[in-house]
Amino acid sequence: MSVRAGREFLSIPGPTVIPDAVLAAMQRPAVDIYSGPLVAQTDGLLADLAKIFRTAGRAYIYAANGHGAWEAALTNVLSRGDKVLVLESGRFALGWGEAAKMLGAQVEILPGDFRRAVRPEAVEARLKADARGEIKAILVTQVDTASGVVNDIKAIGEAVRAAGHAALLMVDTVASLGCMPFEMDAWGVDVAMAGSQKGLMTPPGLGFTAAGPRAREAHKKADMRSPYWDWTLRDGEVHYQKYAGTPPEHLLFALRAALDMLFAEGLEAAFLRHRLLAEATRRAVGTWAEGQAFAFNISEAEERCDTVTAIITRNGESAQPLVDYCREKCGVVLGRALGASEGKGFRIAHMGHVNAPMIFGTLSVVEMALGALGLPHGRGGVQAAVDYLAKSVPA
């Protein structure tokens, strides 16, 4: 017996729920790729992406997922043999580093903790020890969706400057852009990248990079450059050069609709919505954790991100029965645990096109599953979330 009906509801950190207006924007014929409205749309999208990255630099759009945008960022500024410093705080900065190694870079990992954020002081110390300036770039995620951590990019940028080091600061904003503040120029970020399927509320398939002046200078001598990812080609005047070929038209239509929704809400309002829904989720999880069976993966409250909450079992038990119950009995798909917590937890996404009813529904299903499976948990998690939002969103 189950109580599910209709399609499954995704409460996973990508692909997230796509708004109906964004899906509807794709239901139209293809148009001429060489002139007219599509050219103007490309210009508008590139300008708006730069606004969201908060940079006076240039933005680029690729027909690619986030891994493609990783490669675009790397190949445009690095040469084979360059050393990159990867700041470990989960799984995805390590993955970016693995991509850099396959492309011919030397990779050094600054060891971190799967349950903590990057320590800016450790970054500063490592850079100060690099007296010969061998490190050419630093790779870090603003949010790592595997661990649920948020890294203080502003503080990391300050650490780089305090060390007096010339390495490029490169940031993965896949799980943060459009959901929380990111100040590329103000924080001293040289290259940023993202994907379409999370906070930007668009189907998977578009990747983005943004380049500041130091990145563009490094680009001039980079020898990893390739025809598809190359910024110089995409800076050409002919429209098809912006995509190194045929534009992904229908995804561009979708992105336009999604960005229009985001700007209509207002970025600051979207950031506040994410903060509120994230804290409501944390109130529920904190209550459940009183049963001593589950815990937050990120041990320090201030290092928990506003886009996904990662939950682990305290004694390393499998969380699969709970995940299966939510999906099979209620139609709610939770994110599976990744990295060091693989199989020993689950993740609740609260990013992109998400609101209070969606969060309450997800939390209620998890609480139902905890009860149905007889798993120890503190009672009243959903009520704790409701009470928090009731106080935080006044009449």
mmCIF file of C-alpha atoms in Angstrom:
data_model
loop_
_atom_site.group_PDB
_atom_site.id
_atom_site.type_symbol
_atom_site.label_atom_id
_atom_site.label_comp_id
_atom_site.label_asym_id
_atom_site.label_seq_id
_atom_site.Cartn_x
_atom_site.Cartn_y
_atom_site.Cartn_z
ATOM 1 C CA MET A 1 0.000 0.000 0.000
ATOM 2 C CA SER A 2 1.156 3.532 -0.737
ATOM 3 C CA VAL A 3 -0.261 7.039 -0.619
ATOM 4 C CA ARG A 4 1.523 8.370 -3.652
ATOM 5 C CA ALA A 5 -0.282 9.595 -6.745
ATOM 6 C CA GLY A 6 0.916 11.080 -9.999
ATOM 7 C CA ARG A 7 4.511 11.933 -10.735
ATOM 8 C CA GLU A 8 7.356 11.807 -8.244
ATOM 9 C CA PHE A 9 8.391 14.979 -6.458
ATOM 10 C CA LEU A 10 12.124 15.645 -6.625
ATOM 11 C CA SER A 11 13.686 16.856 -3.408
ATOM 12 C CA ILE A 12 17.178 16.310 -4.759
ATOM 13 C CA PRO A 13 19.919 18.883 -5.382
ATOM 14 C CA GLY A 14 19.732 18.796 -9.148
ATOM 15 C CA PRO A 15 17.946 18.516 -11.403
ATOM 16 C CA THR A 16 15.582 20.489 -9.228
ATOM 17 C CA VAL A 17 11.906 21.228 -9.818
ATOM 18 C CA ILE A 18 11.446 23.190 -13.050
ATOM 19 C CA PRO A 19 8.731 25.897 -12.965
ATOM 20 C CA ASP A 20 5.802 25.391 -15.337
ATOM 21 C CA ALA A 21 6.513 28.758 -16.980
ATOM 22 C CA VAL A 22 10.043 27.612 -17.811
ATOM 23 C CA LEU A 23 8.823 24.329 -19.271
ATOM 24 C CA ALA A 24 6.205 26.193 -21.278
ATOM 25 C CA ALA A 25 8.835 28.551 -22.710
ATOM 26 C CA MET A 26 10.383 25.607 -24.570
ATOM 27 C CA GLN A 27 7.130 24.668 -26.286
ATOM 28 C CA ARG A 28 7.742 26.670 -29.433
ATOM 29 C CA PRO A 29 9.334 26.206 -32.848
ATOM 30 C CA ALA A 30 13.037 26.720 -33.457
ATOM 31 C CA VAL A 31 14.061 30.071 -34.920
ATOM 32 C CA ASP A 32 16.788 31.410 -37.193
ATOM 33 C CA ILE A 33 20.129 31.104 -35.390
ATOM 34 C CA TYR A 34 21.929 33.787 -37.381
ATOM 35 C CA SER A 35 19.830 36.898 -36.894
ATOM 36 C CA GLY A 36 16.850 38.462 -35.250
ATOM 37 C CA PRO A 37 15.398 37.759 -31.787
ATOM 38 C CA LEU A 38 17.769 34.923 -30.858
ATOM 39 C CA VAL A 39 20.792 37.200 -31.251
ATOM 40 C CA ALA A 40 19.190 39.769 -28.966
ATOM 41 C CA GLN A 41 18.261 37.033 -26.527
ATOM 42 C CA THR A 42 21.854 35.813 -26.350
ATOM 43 C CA ASP A 43 23.086 39.333 -25.644
ATOM 44 C CA GLY A 44 20.500 39.715 -22.890
ATOM 45 C CA LEU A 45 21.302 36.354 -21.299
ATOM 46 C CA LEU A 46 25.038 37.016 -21.223
ATOM 47 C CA ALA A 47 24.482 40.419 -19.630
ATOM 48 C CA ASP A 48 22.068 39.015 -17.054
ATOM 49 C CA LEU A 49 24.369 36.123 -16.134
ATOM 50 C CA ALA A 50 27.148 38.636 -15.465
ATOM 51 C CA LYS A 51 24.731 40.487 -13.178
ATOM 52 C CA ILE A 52 23.979 37.318 -11.232
ATOM 53 C CA PHE A 53 27.671 36.455 -10.937
ATOM 54 C CA ARG A 54 28.099 40.099 -9.842
ATOM 55 C CA THR A 55 30.941 40.812 -12.211
ATOM 56 C CA ALA A 56 31.935 43.457 -14.693
ATOM 57 C CA GLY A 57 33.706 40.659 -16.559
ATOM 58 C CA ARG A 58 32.320 38.496 -19.328
ATOM 59 C CA ALA A 59 29.979 35.532 -19.069
ATOM 60 C CA TYR A 60 29.832 32.550 -21.426
ATOM 61 C CA ILE A 61 27.147 29.957 -22.137
ATOM 62 C CA TYR A 62 27.873 26.358 -23.112
ATOM 63 C CA ALA A 63 25.723 23.469 -24.238
ATOM 64 C CA ALA A 64 27.089 21.381 -21.367
ATOM 65 C CA ASN A 65 26.446 20.296 -17.805
ATOM 66 C CA GLY A 66 28.471 21.450 -14.805
ATOM 67 C CA HIS A 67 31.327 19.085 -15.602
ATOM 68 C CA GLY A 68 31.596 20.744 -18.991
ATOM 69 C CA ALA A 69 31.715 24.156 -17.328
ATOM 70 C CA TRP A 70 34.508 22.828 -15.083
ATOM 71 C CA GLU A 71 36.483 21.969 -18.200
ATOM 72 C CA ALA A 72 35.693 25.311 -19.817
ATOM 73 C CA ALA A 73 36.992 27.168 -16.782
ATOM 74 C CA LEU A 74 40.174 25.121 -16.571
ATOM 75 C CA THR A 75 41.145 25.058 -20.233
ATOM 76 C CA ASN A 76 40.740 28.769 -20.732
ATOM 77 C CA VAL A 77 43.265 29.835 -18.086
ATOM 78 C CA LEU A 78 45.704 26.960 -17.508
ATOM 79 C CA SER A 79 48.633 25.412 -19.332
ATOM 80 C CA ARG A 80 49.723 21.792 -19.141
ATOM 81 C CA GLY A 81 51.955 21.270 -16.149
ATOM 82 C CA ASP A 82 50.469 24.146 -14.138
ATOM 83 C CA LYS A 83 49.879 23.371 -10.490
ATOM 84 C CA VAL A 84 46.405 23.852 -9.054
ATOM 85 C CA LEU A 85 45.496 23.792 -5.368
ATOM 86 C CA VAL A 86 42.196 22.054 -4.620
ATOM 87 C CA LEU A 87 40.465 23.064 -1.392
ATOM 88 C CA GLU A 88 38.772 19.966 -0.004
ATOM 89 C CA SER A 89 35.435 20.329 1.792
ATOM 90 C CA GLY A 90 33.305 17.625 0.216
ATOM 91 C CA ARG A 91 33.288 15.776 -3.075
ATOM 92 C CA PHE A 92 32.963 18.279 -5.876
ATOM 93 C CA ALA A 93 36.123 20.385 -5.574
ATOM 94 C CA LEU A 94 37.968 17.065 -5.652
ATOM 95 C CA GLY A 95 36.085 16.161 -8.829
ATOM 96 C CA TRP A 96 37.083 19.461 -10.393
ATOM 97 C CA GLY A 97 40.663 18.698 -9.459
ATOM 98 C CA GLU A 98 40.411 15.262 -11.069
ATOM 99 C CA ALA A 99 39.285 16.958 -14.272
ATOM 100 C CA ALA A 100 42.272 19.318 -14.088
ATOM 101 C CA LYS A 101 44.643 16.364 -13.667
ATOM 102 C CA MET A 102 43.202 14.591 -16.715
ATOM 103 C CA LEU A 103 43.739 17.778 -18.723
ATOM 104 C CA GLY A 104 47.414 17.862 -17.811
ATOM 105 C CA ALA A 105 47.630 19.982 -14.670
ATOM 106 C CA GLN A 106 49.510 19.065 -11.521
ATOM 107 C CA VAL A 107 47.036 18.795 -8.667
ATOM 108 C CA GLU A 108 47.676 19.347 -4.990
ATOM 109 C CA ILE A 109 44.876 18.852 -2.478
ATOM 110 C CA LEU A 110 44.739 21.012 0.617
ATOM 111 C CA PRO A 111 43.282 18.412 2.998
ATOM 112 C CA GLY A 112 39.945 19.228 4.527
ATOM 113 C CA ASP A 113 37.133 17.585 6.433
ATOM 114 C CA PHE A 114 33.941 16.190 4.900
ATOM 115 C CA ARG A 115 32.091 17.730 7.841
ATOM 116 C CA ARG A 116 33.675 21.195 7.877
ATOM 117 C CA ALA A 117 34.251 24.202 5.637
ATOM 118 C CA VAL A 118 37.601 25.232 4.172
ATOM 119 C CA ARG A 119 39.774 27.088 6.700
ATOM 120 C CA PRO A 120 40.920 30.360 5.100
ATOM 121 C CA GLU A 121 43.930 30.476 7.420
ATOM 122 C CA ALA A 122 45.112 27.131 6.023
ATOM 123 C CA VAL A 123 44.820 28.519 2.504
ATOM 124 C CA GLU A 124 46.866 31.584 3.457
ATOM 125 C CA ALA A 125 49.544 29.447 5.110
ATOM 126 C CA ARG A 126 49.874 27.147 2.107
ATOM 127 C CA LEU A 127 50.148 30.050 -0.312
ATOM 128 C CA LYS A 128 52.759 31.796 1.820
ATOM 129 C CA ALA A 129 54.785 28.580 1.751
ATOM 130 C CA ASP A 130 54.702 28.634 -2.074
ATOM 131 C CA ALA A 131 57.623 31.053 -2.318
ATOM 132 C CA ARG A 132 58.271 30.266 -5.988
ATOM 133 C CA GLY A 133 54.678 30.862 -7.027
ATOM 134 C CA GLU A 134 54.194 27.377 -8.459
ATOM 135 C CA ILE A 135 50.468 27.313 -7.690
ATOM 136 C CA LYS A 136 48.668 28.916 -10.629
ATOM 137 C CA ALA A 137 45.050 28.433 -9.593
ATOM 138 C CA ILE A 138 42.898 27.570 -6.573
ATOM 139 C CA LEU A 139 39.750 25.456 -6.999
ATOM 140 C CA VAL A 140 36.950 25.647 -4.440
ATOM 141 C CA THR A 141 33.179 25.209 -4.268
ATOM 142 C CA GLN A 142 30.991 27.839 -2.663
ATOM 143 C CA VAL A 143 28.571 25.037 -1.759
ATOM 144 C CA ASP A 144 29.384 21.358 -1.939
ATOM 145 C CA THR A 145 26.165 19.419 -2.394
ATOM 146 C CA ALA A 146 27.735 16.161 -1.224
ATOM 147 C CA SER A 147 28.651 17.461 2.213
ATOM 148 C CA GLY A 148 26.137 20.322 2.531
ATOM 149 C CA VAL A 149 28.863 22.822 3.409
ATOM 150 C CA VAL A 150 29.092 26.486 2.496
ATOM 151 C CA ASN A 151 32.587 27.915 2.137
ATOM 152 C CA ASP A 152 33.330 31.543 2.935
ATOM 153 C CA ILE A 153 34.551 32.685 -0.463
ATOM 154 C CA LYS A 154 35.020 36.253 0.694
ATOM 155 C CA ALA A 155 37.359 35.102 3.486
ATOM 156 C CA ILE A 156 39.214 32.759 1.119
ATOM 157 C CA GLY A 157 39.730 35.649 -1.297
ATOM 158 C CA GLU A 158 41.064 37.760 1.548
ATOM 159 C CA ALA A 159 43.426 34.930 2.490
ATOM 160 C CA VAL A 160 44.794 34.800 -1.058
ATOM 161 C CA ARG A 161 45.442 38.537 -1.018
ATOM 162 C CA ALA A 162 46.942 38.416 2.486
ATOM 163 C CA ALA A 163 49.401 35.810 1.224
ATOM 164 C CA GLY A 164 50.397 38.127 -1.620
ATOM 165 C CA HIS A 165 49.967 35.252 -4.050
ATOM 166 C CA ALA A 166 49.159 35.557 -7.754
ATOM 167 C CA ALA A 167 47.137 32.326 -8.092
ATOM 168 C CA LEU A 168 43.760 32.644 -9.786
ATOM 169 C CA LEU A 169 40.800 32.035 -7.474
ATOM 170 C CA MET A 170 38.318 29.786 -9.281
ATOM 171 C CA VAL A 171 34.924 29.060 -7.723
ATOM 172 C CA ASP A 172 32.257 26.454 -8.469
ATOM 173 C CA THR A 173 28.858 28.100 -7.846
ATOM 174 C CA VAL A 174 26.752 25.289 -9.309
ATOM 175 C CA ALA A 175 24.830 24.790 -6.062
ATOM 176 C CA SER A 176 24.703 28.404 -4.931
ATOM 177 C CA LEU A 177 24.229 30.806 -7.851
ATOM 178 C CA GLY A 178 20.824 32.471 -7.734
ATOM 179 C CA CYS A 179 20.159 31.066 -4.247
ATOM 180 C CA MET A 180 22.595 32.968 -2.050
ATOM 181 C CA PRO A 181 24.924 35.952 -2.340
ATOM 182 C CA PHE A 182 27.938 35.582 -4.611
ATOM 183 C CA GLU A 183 30.084 38.655 -5.244
ATOM 184 C CA MET A 184 32.605 37.661 -7.881
ATOM 185 C CA ASP A 185 34.402 40.986 -8.240
ATOM 186 C CA ALA A 186 34.100 42.204 -4.659
ATOM 187 C CA TRP A 187 35.452 38.926 -3.265
ATOM 188 C CA GLY A 188 38.394 38.736 -5.663
ATOM 189 C CA VAL A 189 37.192 35.744 -7.671
ATOM 190 C CA ASP A 190 38.865 35.418 -11.066
ATOM 191 C CA VAL A 191 36.820 32.622 -12.635
ATOM 192 C CA ALA A 192 33.378 31.343 -11.653
ATOM 193 C CA MET A 193 31.293 28.588 -13.175
ATOM 194 C CA ALA A 194 27.780 27.212 -12.751
ATOM 195 C CA GLY A 195 25.116 25.018 -14.326
ATOM 196 C CA SER A 196 21.495 25.574 -15.249
ATOM 197 C CA GLN A 197 19.731 22.850 -13.282
ATOM 198 C CA LYS A 198 19.761 24.135 -9.710
ATOM 199 C CA GLY A 199 19.223 27.705 -8.542
ATOM 200 C CA LEU A 200 18.707 28.921 -12.110
ATOM 201 C CA MET A 201 15.619 26.677 -12.437
ATOM 202 C CA THR A 202 16.375 25.482 -15.973
ATOM 203 C CA PRO A 203 16.623 21.903 -17.277
ATOM 204 C CA PRO A 204 20.119 20.372 -17.249
ATOM 205 C CA GLY A 205 22.230 21.079 -20.302
ATOM 206 C CA LEU A 206 23.624 24.591 -19.957
ATOM 207 C CA GLY A 207 26.943 25.445 -18.315
ATOM 208 C CA PHE A 208 28.280 28.923 -17.577
ATOM 209 C CA THR A 209 31.614 30.572 -16.881
ATOM 210 C CA ALA A 210 32.464 34.124 -15.933
ATOM 211 C CA ALA A 211 35.932 35.624 -16.368
ATOM 212 C CA GLY A 212 37.546 38.575 -14.640
ATOM 213 C CA PRO A 213 40.494 40.621 -15.942
ATOM 214 C CA ARG A 214 43.237 38.443 -14.404
ATOM 215 C CA ALA A 215 41.612 35.364 -15.906
ATOM 216 C CA ARG A 216 41.465 36.983 -19.316
ATOM 217 C CA GLU A 217 45.143 37.866 -19.059
ATOM 218 C CA ALA A 218 45.996 34.256 -18.154
ATOM 219 C CA HIS A 219 43.853 33.133 -21.086
ATOM 220 C CA LYS A 220 46.244 34.779 -23.535
ATOM 221 C CA LYS A 221 49.020 32.306 -22.716
ATOM 222 C CA ALA A 222 46.984 29.243 -21.686
ATOM 223 C CA ASP A 223 47.867 26.191 -23.782
ATOM 224 C CA MET A 224 44.991 23.941 -22.630
ATOM 225 C CA ARG A 225 42.640 25.932 -24.860
ATOM 226 C CA SER A 226 40.443 23.924 -27.186
ATOM 227 C CA PRO A 227 38.079 24.947 -29.989
ATOM 228 C CA TYR A 228 34.825 24.277 -28.200
ATOM 229 C CA TRP A 229 35.472 25.905 -24.809
ATOM 230 C CA ASP A 230 37.668 28.776 -26.006
ATOM 231 C CA TRP A 231 36.670 32.260 -24.849
ATOM 232 C CA THR A 232 38.430 33.967 -27.742
ATOM 233 C CA LEU A 233 36.299 32.129 -30.297
ATOM 234 C CA ARG A 234 33.156 32.896 -28.342
ATOM 235 C CA ASP A 235 34.031 36.581 -28.235
ATOM 236 C CA GLY A 236 33.625 36.683 -32.021
ATOM 237 C CA GLU A 237 31.000 38.899 -33.609
ATOM 238 C CA VAL A 238 29.137 36.144 -35.462
ATOM 239 C CA HIS A 239 26.281 34.753 -33.364
ATOM 240 C CA TYR A 240 27.037 31.061 -33.812
ATOM 241 C CA GLN A 241 30.503 31.682 -32.341
ATOM 242 C CA LYS A 242 28.857 32.386 -28.978
ATOM 243 C CA TYR A 243 28.048 28.668 -28.835
ATOM 244 C CA ALA A 244 30.832 27.296 -31.050
ATOM 245 C CA GLY A 245 28.104 26.073 -33.381
ATOM 246 C CA THR A 246 24.335 25.647 -33.255
ATOM 247 C CA PRO A 247 22.827 27.322 -30.176
ATOM 248 C CA PRO A 248 20.829 25.144 -27.718
ATOM 249 C CA GLU A 249 17.778 27.214 -28.604
ATOM 250 C CA HIS A 250 15.104 25.672 -26.434
ATOM 251 C CA LEU A 251 17.278 25.646 -23.345
ATOM 252 C CA LEU A 252 17.974 29.323 -24.010
ATOM 253 C CA PHE A 253 14.223 29.977 -24.151
ATOM 254 C CA ALA A 254 13.909 28.186 -20.826
ATOM 255 C CA LEU A 255 16.787 30.115 -19.263
ATOM 256 C CA ARG A 256 15.271 33.408 -20.360
ATOM 257 C CA ALA A 257 11.998 32.542 -18.645
ATOM 258 C CA ALA A 258 13.800 31.382 -15.495
ATOM 259 C CA LEU A 259 15.931 34.513 -15.207
ATOM 260 C CA ASP A 260 12.847 36.664 -15.776
ATOM 261 C CA MET A 261 11.198 34.886 -12.830
ATOM 262 C CA LEU A 262 14.283 35.364 -10.679
ATOM 263 C CA PHE A 263 14.572 39.076 -11.471
ATOM 264 C CA ALA A 264 10.824 39.587 -10.952
ATOM 265 C CA GLU A 265 11.187 38.122 -7.458
ATOM 266 C CA GLY A 266 14.390 40.054 -6.858
ATOM 267 C CA LEU A 267 17.721 38.479 -6.028
ATOM 268 C CA GLU A 268 17.689 39.639 -2.411
ATOM 269 C CA ALA A 269 14.177 38.259 -1.965
ATOM 270 C CA ALA A 270 15.276 34.951 -3.480
ATOM 271 C CA PHE A 271 18.251 34.816 -1.120
ATOM 272 C CA LEU A 272 15.967 35.462 1.862
ATOM 273 C CA ARG A 273 13.523 32.774 0.704
ATOM 274 C CA HIS A 274 16.354 30.267 0.569
ATOM 275 C CA ARG A 275 17.654 31.283 3.999
ATOM 276 C CA LEU A 276 14.218 30.883 5.564
ATOM 277 C CA LEU A 277 13.432 27.537 3.967
ATOM 278 C CA ALA A 278 16.901 26.211 4.781
ATOM 279 C CA GLU A 279 16.573 27.162 8.436
ATOM 280 C CA ALA A 280 13.090 25.645 8.586
ATOM 281 C CA THR A 281 14.581 22.409 7.273
ATOM 282 C CA ARG A 282 17.381 22.581 9.817
ATOM 283 C CA ARG A 283 14.868 23.094 12.637
ATOM 284 C CA ALA A 284 13.130 19.877 11.605
ATOM 285 C CA VAL A 285 16.367 17.920 11.256
ATOM 286 C CA GLY A 286 17.652 19.255 14.575
ATOM 287 C CA THR A 287 14.494 17.984 16.250
ATOM 288 C CA TRP A 288 14.772 14.548 14.620
ATOM 289 C CA ALA A 289 18.422 14.374 15.670
ATOM 290 C CA GLU A 290 17.352 14.381 19.325
ATOM 291 C CA GLY A 291 16.600 10.691 18.842
ATOM 292 C CA GLN A 292 20.350 10.058 18.428
ATOM 293 C CA ALA A 293 19.940 8.074 15.194
ATOM 294 C CA PHE A 294 20.587 10.927 12.747
ATOM 295 C CA ALA A 295 22.793 14.024 12.690
ATOM 296 C CA PHE A 296 23.739 16.914 10.438
ATOM 297 C CA ASN A 297 26.705 16.017 8.262
ATOM 298 C CA ILE A 298 28.148 19.517 8.762
ATOM 299 C CA SER A 299 29.035 19.734 12.419
ATOM 300 C CA GLU A 300 29.161 23.542 12.745
ATOM 301 C CA ALA A 301 25.813 25.295 12.332
ATOM 302 C CA GLU A 302 27.268 28.388 10.614
ATOM 303 C CA GLU A 303 28.882 26.201 7.932
ATOM 304 C CA ARG A 304 25.600 24.581 6.793
ATOM 305 C CA CYS A 305 24.512 25.874 3.415
ATOM 306 C CA ASP A 306 21.142 27.313 2.398
ATOM 307 C CA THR A 307 20.586 25.064 -0.614
ATOM 308 C CA VAL A 308 20.846 21.469 0.635
ATOM 309 C CA THR A 309 20.887 19.788 4.018
ATOM 310 C CA ALA A 310 22.981 16.634 4.296
ATOM 311 C CA ILE A 311 21.928 14.201 7.023
ATOM 312 C CA ILE A 312 23.925 11.179 8.200
ATOM 313 C CA THR A 313 23.219 8.203 10.432
ATOM 314 C CA ARG A 314 25.162 8.488 13.676
ATOM 315 C CA ASN A 315 26.497 4.940 13.703
ATOM 316 C CA GLY A 316 27.013 4.409 9.992
ATOM 317 C CA GLU A 317 23.812 2.481 9.371
ATOM 318 C CA SER A 318 22.242 2.460 5.927
ATOM 319 C CA ALA A 319 19.630 5.137 5.317
ATOM 320 C CA GLN A 320 18.359 3.337 2.225
ATOM 321 C CA PRO A 321 15.187 1.969 3.868
ATOM 322 C CA LEU A 322 14.096 5.512 4.692
ATOM 323 C CA VAL A 323 14.948 6.788 1.201
ATOM 324 C CA ASP A 324 13.085 3.858 -0.366
ATOM 325 C CA TYR A 325 10.018 4.376 1.813
ATOM 326 C CA CYS A 326 9.769 8.056 0.886
ATOM 327 C CA ARG A 327 9.972 7.245 -2.801
ATOM 328 C CA GLU A 328 7.909 4.072 -3.022
ATOM 329 C CA LYS A 329 5.153 4.951 -0.547
ATOM 330 C CA CYS A 330 4.905 8.712 -0.982
ATOM 331 C CA GLY A 331 6.564 9.605 -4.291
ATOM 332 C CA VAL A 332 9.157 11.924 -2.723
ATOM 333 C CA VAL A 333 12.683 11.457 -4.055
ATOM 334 C CA LEU A 334 15.413 12.409 -1.581
ATOM 335 C CA GLY A 335 19.012 12.970 -2.553
ATOM 336 C CA ARG A 336 21.288 10.025 -1.858
ATOM 337 C CA ALA A 337 24.342 10.502 0.270
ATOM 338 C CA LEU A 338 27.591 11.046 -1.638
ATOM 339 C CA GLY A 339 31.286 10.914 -0.874
ATOM 340 C CA ALA A 340 32.347 9.944 2.640
ATOM 341 C CA SER A 341 28.728 9.374 3.706
ATOM 342 C CA GLU A 342 27.774 7.205 0.717
ATOM 343 C CA GLY A 343 24.901 4.934 1.746
ATOM 344 C CA LYS A 344 24.866 6.330 5.280
ATOM 345 C CA GLY A 345 22.544 9.267 4.944
ATOM 346 C CA PHE A 346 20.345 11.332 2.676
ATOM 347 C CA ARG A 347 20.026 14.913 1.472
ATOM 348 C CA ILE A 348 17.088 17.309 1.328
ATOM 349 C CA ALA A 349 17.357 19.999 -1.318
ATOM 350 C CA HIS A 350 15.832 23.445 -0.812
ATOM 351 C CA MET A 351 17.104 25.311 -3.851
ATOM 352 C CA GLY A 352 15.742 26.969 -6.936
ATOM 353 C CA HIS A 353 11.985 26.714 -7.535
ATOM 354 C CA VAL A 354 10.981 25.875 -3.966
ATOM 355 C CA ASN A 355 8.516 27.286 -1.463
ATOM 356 C CA ALA A 356 7.085 26.550 1.965
ATOM 357 C CA PRO A 357 4.458 23.979 0.854
ATOM 358 C CA MET A 358 7.135 22.017 -0.989
ATOM 359 C CA ILE A 359 9.395 21.996 2.073
ATOM 360 C CA PHE A 360 6.600 21.143 4.489
ATOM 361 C CA GLY A 361 5.522 18.293 2.209
ATOM 362 C CA THR A 362 9.029 16.857 2.040
ATOM 363 C CA LEU A 363 9.646 17.184 5.767
ATOM 364 C CA SER A 364 6.272 15.592 6.545
ATOM 365 C CA VAL A 365 7.066 12.603 4.350
ATOM 366 C CA VAL A 366 10.453 12.116 6.016
ATOM 367 C CA GLU A 367 8.850 12.322 9.447
ATOM 368 C CA MET A 368 6.208 9.832 8.327
ATOM 369 C CA ALA A 369 8.959 7.478 7.156
ATOM 370 C CA LEU A 370 10.830 7.782 10.452
ATOM 371 C CA GLY A 371 7.680 6.732 12.265
ATOM 372 C CA ALA A 372 6.703 3.980 9.865
ATOM 373 C CA LEU A 373 10.159 2.414 10.044
ATOM 374 C CA GLY A 374 10.405 2.773 13.801
ATOM 375 C CA LEU A 375 13.583 4.841 13.597
ATOM 376 C CA PRO A 376 14.488 6.762 16.756
ATOM 377 C CA HIS A 377 13.841 10.461 16.307
ATOM 378 C CA GLY A 378 12.765 13.505 18.221
ATOM 379 C CA ARG A 379 9.075 14.224 17.768
ATOM 380 C CA GLY A 380 7.697 17.369 16.198
ATOM 381 C CA GLY A 381 10.256 18.167 13.517
ATOM 382 C CA VAL A 382 7.678 19.425 11.063
ATOM 383 C CA GLN A 383 6.042 21.530 13.754
ATOM 384 C CA ALA A 384 9.420 23.064 14.571
ATOM 385 C CA ALA A 385 9.771 24.071 10.920
ATOM 386 C CA VAL A 386 6.240 25.527 10.870
ATOM 387 C CA ASP A 387 6.825 27.447 14.094
ATOM 388 C CA TYR A 388 10.070 28.927 12.783
ATOM 389 C CA LEU A 389 8.527 30.192 9.551
ATOM 390 C CA ALA A 390 5.436 31.475 11.365
ATOM 391 C CA LYS A 391 7.701 33.690 13.480
ATOM 392 C CA SER A 392 9.958 34.663 10.587
ATOM 393 C CA VAL A 393 7.263 35.524 8.027
ATOM 394 C CA PRO A 394 4.925 37.960 9.825
ATOM 395 C CA ALA A 395 1.377 38.670 8.726
#
